[in-house]
Coordinates of N, CA and C in Angstrom, one line a residue:
X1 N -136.5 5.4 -48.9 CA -137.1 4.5 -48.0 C -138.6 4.3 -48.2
X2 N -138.9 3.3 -48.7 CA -140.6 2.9 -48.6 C -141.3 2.9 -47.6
X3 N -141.9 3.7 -47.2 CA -142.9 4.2 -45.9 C -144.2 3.3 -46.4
X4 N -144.9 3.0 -45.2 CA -146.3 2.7 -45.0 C -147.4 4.1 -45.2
X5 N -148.4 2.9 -46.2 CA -149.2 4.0 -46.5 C -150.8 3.9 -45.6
X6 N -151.0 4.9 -45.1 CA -152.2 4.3 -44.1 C -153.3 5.9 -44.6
X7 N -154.3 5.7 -44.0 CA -155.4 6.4 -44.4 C -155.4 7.6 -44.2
X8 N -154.9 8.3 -42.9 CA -154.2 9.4 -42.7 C -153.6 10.4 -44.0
X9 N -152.6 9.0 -44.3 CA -151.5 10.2 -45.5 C -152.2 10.2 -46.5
X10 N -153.0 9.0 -47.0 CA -153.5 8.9 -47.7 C -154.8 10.8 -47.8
X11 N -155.4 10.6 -47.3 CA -156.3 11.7 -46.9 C -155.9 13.4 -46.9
X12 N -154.5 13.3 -46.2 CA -153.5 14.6 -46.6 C -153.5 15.0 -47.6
X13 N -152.6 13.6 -48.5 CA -152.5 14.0 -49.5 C -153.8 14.6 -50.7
X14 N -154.7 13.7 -50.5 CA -156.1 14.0 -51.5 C -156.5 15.4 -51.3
X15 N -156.4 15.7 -50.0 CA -157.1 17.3 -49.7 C -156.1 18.3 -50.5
X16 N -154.4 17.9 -50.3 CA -154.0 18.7 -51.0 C -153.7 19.0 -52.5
X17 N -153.7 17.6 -53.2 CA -154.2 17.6 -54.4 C -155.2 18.1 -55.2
X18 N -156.4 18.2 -54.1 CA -157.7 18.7 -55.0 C -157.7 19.9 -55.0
X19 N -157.4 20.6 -53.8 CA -156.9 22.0 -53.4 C -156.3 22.7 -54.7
X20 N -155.4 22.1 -55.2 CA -154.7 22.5 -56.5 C -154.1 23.9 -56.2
X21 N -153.7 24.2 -54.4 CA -153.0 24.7 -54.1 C -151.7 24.8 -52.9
X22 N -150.9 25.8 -52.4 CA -150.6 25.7 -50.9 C -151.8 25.6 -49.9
X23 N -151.5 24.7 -48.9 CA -152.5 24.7 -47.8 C -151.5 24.9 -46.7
X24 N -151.8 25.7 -45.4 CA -151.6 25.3 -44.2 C -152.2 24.5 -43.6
X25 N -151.7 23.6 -42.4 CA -151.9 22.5 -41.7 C -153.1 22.7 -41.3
X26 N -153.9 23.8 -40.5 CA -155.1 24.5 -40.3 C -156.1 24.2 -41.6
X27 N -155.6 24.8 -42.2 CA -156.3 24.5 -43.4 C -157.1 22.9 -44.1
X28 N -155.9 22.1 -43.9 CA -155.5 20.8 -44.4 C -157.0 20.2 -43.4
X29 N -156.7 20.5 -41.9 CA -157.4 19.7 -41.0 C -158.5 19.8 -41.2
X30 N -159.2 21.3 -41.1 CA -160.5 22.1 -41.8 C -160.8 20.6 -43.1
X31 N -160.6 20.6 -44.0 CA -161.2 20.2 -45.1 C -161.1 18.9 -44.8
X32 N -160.2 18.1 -44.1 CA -160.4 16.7 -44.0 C -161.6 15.9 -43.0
X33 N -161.8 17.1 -42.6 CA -163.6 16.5 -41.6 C -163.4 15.6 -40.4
X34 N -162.1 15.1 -40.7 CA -162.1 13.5 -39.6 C -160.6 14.1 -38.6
X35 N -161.1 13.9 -37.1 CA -160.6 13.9 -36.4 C -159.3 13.3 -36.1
X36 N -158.1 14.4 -36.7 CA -157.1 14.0 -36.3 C -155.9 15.0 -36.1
X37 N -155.0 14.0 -35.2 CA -153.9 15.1 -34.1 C -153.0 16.4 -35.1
X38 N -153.1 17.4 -34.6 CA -152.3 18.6 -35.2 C -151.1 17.8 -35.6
X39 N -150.3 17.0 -34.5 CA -148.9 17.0 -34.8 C -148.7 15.2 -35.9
X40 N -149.5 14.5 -36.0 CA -150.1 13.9 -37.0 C -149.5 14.2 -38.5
X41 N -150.2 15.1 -38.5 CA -150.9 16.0 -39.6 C -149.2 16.3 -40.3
X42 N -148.9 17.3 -39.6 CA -147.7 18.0 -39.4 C -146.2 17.0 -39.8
X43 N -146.2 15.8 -38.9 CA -145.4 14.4 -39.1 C -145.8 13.8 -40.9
X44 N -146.9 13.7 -40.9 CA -147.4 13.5 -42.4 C -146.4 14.4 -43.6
X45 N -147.1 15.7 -43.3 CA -146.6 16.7 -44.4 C -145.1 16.5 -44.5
X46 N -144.5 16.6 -43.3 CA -142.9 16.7 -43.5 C -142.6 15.6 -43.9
X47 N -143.3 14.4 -44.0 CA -142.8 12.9 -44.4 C -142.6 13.1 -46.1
X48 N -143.8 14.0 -46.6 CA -143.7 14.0 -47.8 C -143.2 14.9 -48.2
X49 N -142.7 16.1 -47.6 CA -141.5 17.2 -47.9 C -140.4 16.2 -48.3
X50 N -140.0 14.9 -47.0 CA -138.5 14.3 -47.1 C -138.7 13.6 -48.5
X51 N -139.8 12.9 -49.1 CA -139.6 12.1 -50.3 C -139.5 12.7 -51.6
X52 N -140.4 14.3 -51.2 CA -140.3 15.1 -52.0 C -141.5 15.1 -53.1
X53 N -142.5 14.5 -52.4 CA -143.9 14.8 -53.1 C -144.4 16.4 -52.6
X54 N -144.1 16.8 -51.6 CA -144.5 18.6 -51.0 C -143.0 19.0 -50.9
X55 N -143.3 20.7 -51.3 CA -142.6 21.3 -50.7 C -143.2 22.1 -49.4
X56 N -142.6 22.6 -49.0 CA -143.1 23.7 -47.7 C -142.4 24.7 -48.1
X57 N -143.9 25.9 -48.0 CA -143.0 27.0 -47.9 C -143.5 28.1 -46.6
X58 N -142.5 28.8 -46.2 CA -142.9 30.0 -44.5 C -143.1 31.0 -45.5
X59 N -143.9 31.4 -45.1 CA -144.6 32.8 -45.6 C -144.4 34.4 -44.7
X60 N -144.2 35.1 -45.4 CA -143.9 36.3 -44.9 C -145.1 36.3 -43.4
X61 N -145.9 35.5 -43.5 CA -147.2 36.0 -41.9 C -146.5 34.9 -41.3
X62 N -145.2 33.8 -41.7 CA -144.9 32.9 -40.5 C -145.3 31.9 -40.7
X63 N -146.7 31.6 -41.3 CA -147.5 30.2 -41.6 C -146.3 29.2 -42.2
X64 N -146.3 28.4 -42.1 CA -146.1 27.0 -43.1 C -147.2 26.3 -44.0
X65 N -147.1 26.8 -45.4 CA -147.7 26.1 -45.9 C -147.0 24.9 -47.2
X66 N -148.1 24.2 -47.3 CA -147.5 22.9 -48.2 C -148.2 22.5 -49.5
X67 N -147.6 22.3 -50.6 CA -147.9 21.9 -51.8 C -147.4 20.8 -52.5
X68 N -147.9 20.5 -53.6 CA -147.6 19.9 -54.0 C -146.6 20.0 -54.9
X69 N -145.5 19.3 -55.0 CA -144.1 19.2 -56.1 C -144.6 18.6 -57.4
X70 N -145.0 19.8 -58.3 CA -145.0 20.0 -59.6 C -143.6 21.1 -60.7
X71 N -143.0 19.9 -61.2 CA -141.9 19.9 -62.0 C -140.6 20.4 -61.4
X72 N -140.9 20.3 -59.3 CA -139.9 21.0 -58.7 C -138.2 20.8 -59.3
X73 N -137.8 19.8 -59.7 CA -136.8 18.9 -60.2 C -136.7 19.6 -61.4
X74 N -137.4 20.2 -62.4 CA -136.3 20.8 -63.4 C -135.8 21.9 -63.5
X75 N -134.8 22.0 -64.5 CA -134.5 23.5 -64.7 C -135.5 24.7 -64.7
X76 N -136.6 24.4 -65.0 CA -137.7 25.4 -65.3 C -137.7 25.8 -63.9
X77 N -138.3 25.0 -63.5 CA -139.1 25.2 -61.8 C -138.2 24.7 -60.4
X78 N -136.9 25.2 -60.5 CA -136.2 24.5 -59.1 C -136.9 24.1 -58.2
X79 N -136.3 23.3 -57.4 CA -137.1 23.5 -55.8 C -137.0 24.0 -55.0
X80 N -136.4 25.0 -55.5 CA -136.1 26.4 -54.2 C -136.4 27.5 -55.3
X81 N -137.7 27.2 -55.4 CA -138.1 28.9 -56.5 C -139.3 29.7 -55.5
X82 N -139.6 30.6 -56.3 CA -140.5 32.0 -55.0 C -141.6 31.7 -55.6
X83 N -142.4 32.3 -54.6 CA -143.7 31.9 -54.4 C -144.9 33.6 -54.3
X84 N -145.4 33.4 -54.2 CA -146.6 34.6 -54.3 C -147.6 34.3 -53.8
X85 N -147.7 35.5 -52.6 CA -149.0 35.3 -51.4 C -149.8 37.2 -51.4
X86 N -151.1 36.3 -51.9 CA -151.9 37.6 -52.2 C -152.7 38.1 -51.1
X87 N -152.8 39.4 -50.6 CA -152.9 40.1 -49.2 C -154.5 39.9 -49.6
X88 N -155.2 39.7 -50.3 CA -156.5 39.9 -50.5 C -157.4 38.3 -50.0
X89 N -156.9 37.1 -50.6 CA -157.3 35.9 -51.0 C -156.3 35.2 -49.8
X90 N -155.2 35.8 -49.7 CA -154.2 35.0 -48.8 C -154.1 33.6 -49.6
X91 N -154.1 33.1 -50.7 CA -153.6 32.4 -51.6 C -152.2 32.3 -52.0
X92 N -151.1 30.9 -51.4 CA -150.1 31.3 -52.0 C -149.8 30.5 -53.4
X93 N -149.2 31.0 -54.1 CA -149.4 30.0 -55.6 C -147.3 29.7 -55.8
X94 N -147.0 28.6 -56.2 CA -145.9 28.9 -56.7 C -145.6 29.4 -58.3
X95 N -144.6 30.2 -58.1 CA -144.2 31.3 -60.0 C -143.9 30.5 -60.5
X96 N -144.6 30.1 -61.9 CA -144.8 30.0 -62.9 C -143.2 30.4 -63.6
X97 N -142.7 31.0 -63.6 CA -141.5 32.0 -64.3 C -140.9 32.1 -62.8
X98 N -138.9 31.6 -63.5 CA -137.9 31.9 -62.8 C -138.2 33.3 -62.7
X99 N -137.6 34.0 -60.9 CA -137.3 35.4 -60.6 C -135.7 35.5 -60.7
X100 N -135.7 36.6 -60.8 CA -133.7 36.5 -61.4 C -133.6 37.6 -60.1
X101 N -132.4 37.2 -59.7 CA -131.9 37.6 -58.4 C -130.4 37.8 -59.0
X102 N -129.7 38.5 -58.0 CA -128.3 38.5 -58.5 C -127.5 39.3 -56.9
X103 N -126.1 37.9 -56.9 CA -125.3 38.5 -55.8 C -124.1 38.4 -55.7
X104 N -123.0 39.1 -55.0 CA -121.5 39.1 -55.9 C -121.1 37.5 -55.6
X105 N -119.7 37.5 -56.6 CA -119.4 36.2 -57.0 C -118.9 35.6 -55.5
X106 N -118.9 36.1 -54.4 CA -118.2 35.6 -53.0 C -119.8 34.9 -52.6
X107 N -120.8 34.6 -52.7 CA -121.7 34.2 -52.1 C -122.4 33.1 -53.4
X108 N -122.7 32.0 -52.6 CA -122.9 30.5 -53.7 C -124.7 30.8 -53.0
X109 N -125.5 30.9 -53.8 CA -126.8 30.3 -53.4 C -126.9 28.8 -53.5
X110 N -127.6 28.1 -52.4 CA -127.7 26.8 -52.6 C -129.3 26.3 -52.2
X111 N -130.0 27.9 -51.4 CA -131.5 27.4 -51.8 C -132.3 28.6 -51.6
X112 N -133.6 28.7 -51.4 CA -134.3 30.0 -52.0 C -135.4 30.2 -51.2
X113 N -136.0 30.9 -50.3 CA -137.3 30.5 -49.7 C -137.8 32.1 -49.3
X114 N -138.3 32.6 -50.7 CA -138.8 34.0 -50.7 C -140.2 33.7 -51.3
X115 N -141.0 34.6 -50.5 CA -142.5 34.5 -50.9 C -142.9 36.4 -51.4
X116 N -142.7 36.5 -52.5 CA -143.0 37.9 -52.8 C -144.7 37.9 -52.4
X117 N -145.6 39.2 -51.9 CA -146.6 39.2 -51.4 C -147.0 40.9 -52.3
X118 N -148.0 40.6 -52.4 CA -149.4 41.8 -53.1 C -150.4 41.4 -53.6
X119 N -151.0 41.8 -55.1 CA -152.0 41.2 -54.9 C -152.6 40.1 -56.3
X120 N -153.0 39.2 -56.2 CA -153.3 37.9 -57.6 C -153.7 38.5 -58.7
X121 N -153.7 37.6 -59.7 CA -154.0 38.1 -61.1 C -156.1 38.0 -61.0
X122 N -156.3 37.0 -59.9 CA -157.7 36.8 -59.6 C -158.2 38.4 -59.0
X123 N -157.7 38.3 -57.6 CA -158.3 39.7 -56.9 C -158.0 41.0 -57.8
X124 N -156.8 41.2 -58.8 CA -156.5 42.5 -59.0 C -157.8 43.6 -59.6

C-alpha cells in the first residue's frame, strides 16, 4: 500500500539512517530536536517495520529498538537473524554472520528474535 509521506516519517527515518544503527524510540525523539508525540513516533516506526524498510528488535533489557533493513531479504542476512547488544556502549548492531542453532526435526522455526549480549569489538 502506498502511504503518505509527511515530514514526520520523513525525519524518523533520516535520524535513523545517519545513526547507521539500532535506535530506540527515546533515542529517535532525543536526536530529532522537534517536538513530537511518543506514540507518533512509535506509529511511524511500525509503519516502516510493515513495509519492511525497519526491523524491530526487543532486547534482552525489554527496549524496542529499530533499524534499518539492510540485505534483510537474502539468504545471507534473513529477517529473522540475531543481533548483538554490548553491556558497555549499550549499542545493538545486527550479525554480520549467520548463528547456527539447531532443534529436533518435530519443531519448524519460522522466525528468530535473539539478541546475544556482552561486550563489542569497539569496547573490548
Amino acid at each position: 500500500m502506498k502511504r503518505r509521506n509527511t515530514v514526520t516519517k520523513e525525519a524518523v527515518l533520516s535520524v535513523i539512517i545517519s545513526s547507521g544503527k539500532a535506535m530506540s524510540q527515546a533515542a529517535i525523539e532525543k536526536k530529532i530536536g522537534v517536538d513530537i508525540n511518543r506514540a507518533t513516533i512509535y506509529r511511524v516506526l511500525n509503519r516502516y517495520c510493515e513495509d519492511g524498510i525497519l526491523h524491530k528488535i526487543v532486547a534482552d533489557d525489554g527496549r524496542q529498538y529499530f533499524a534499518v533493513c539492510v540485505k534483510c531479504d537474502s539468504d545471507e542476512n534473513p529477517s529473522h537473524h540475531f543481533h548483538f547488544r554490548c553491556k558497555i556502549c549499550e549499542t545493538i548492531e545486527c550479525l554480520p554472520v549467520p548463528v547456527n542453532f539447531s532443534l529436533t526435526k518435530d519443531y519448524k522455526v519460522e522466525g528468530v528474535n535473539c539478541v546475544l549480549t556482552g561486550v563489542c569489538k569497539d569496547c573490548k
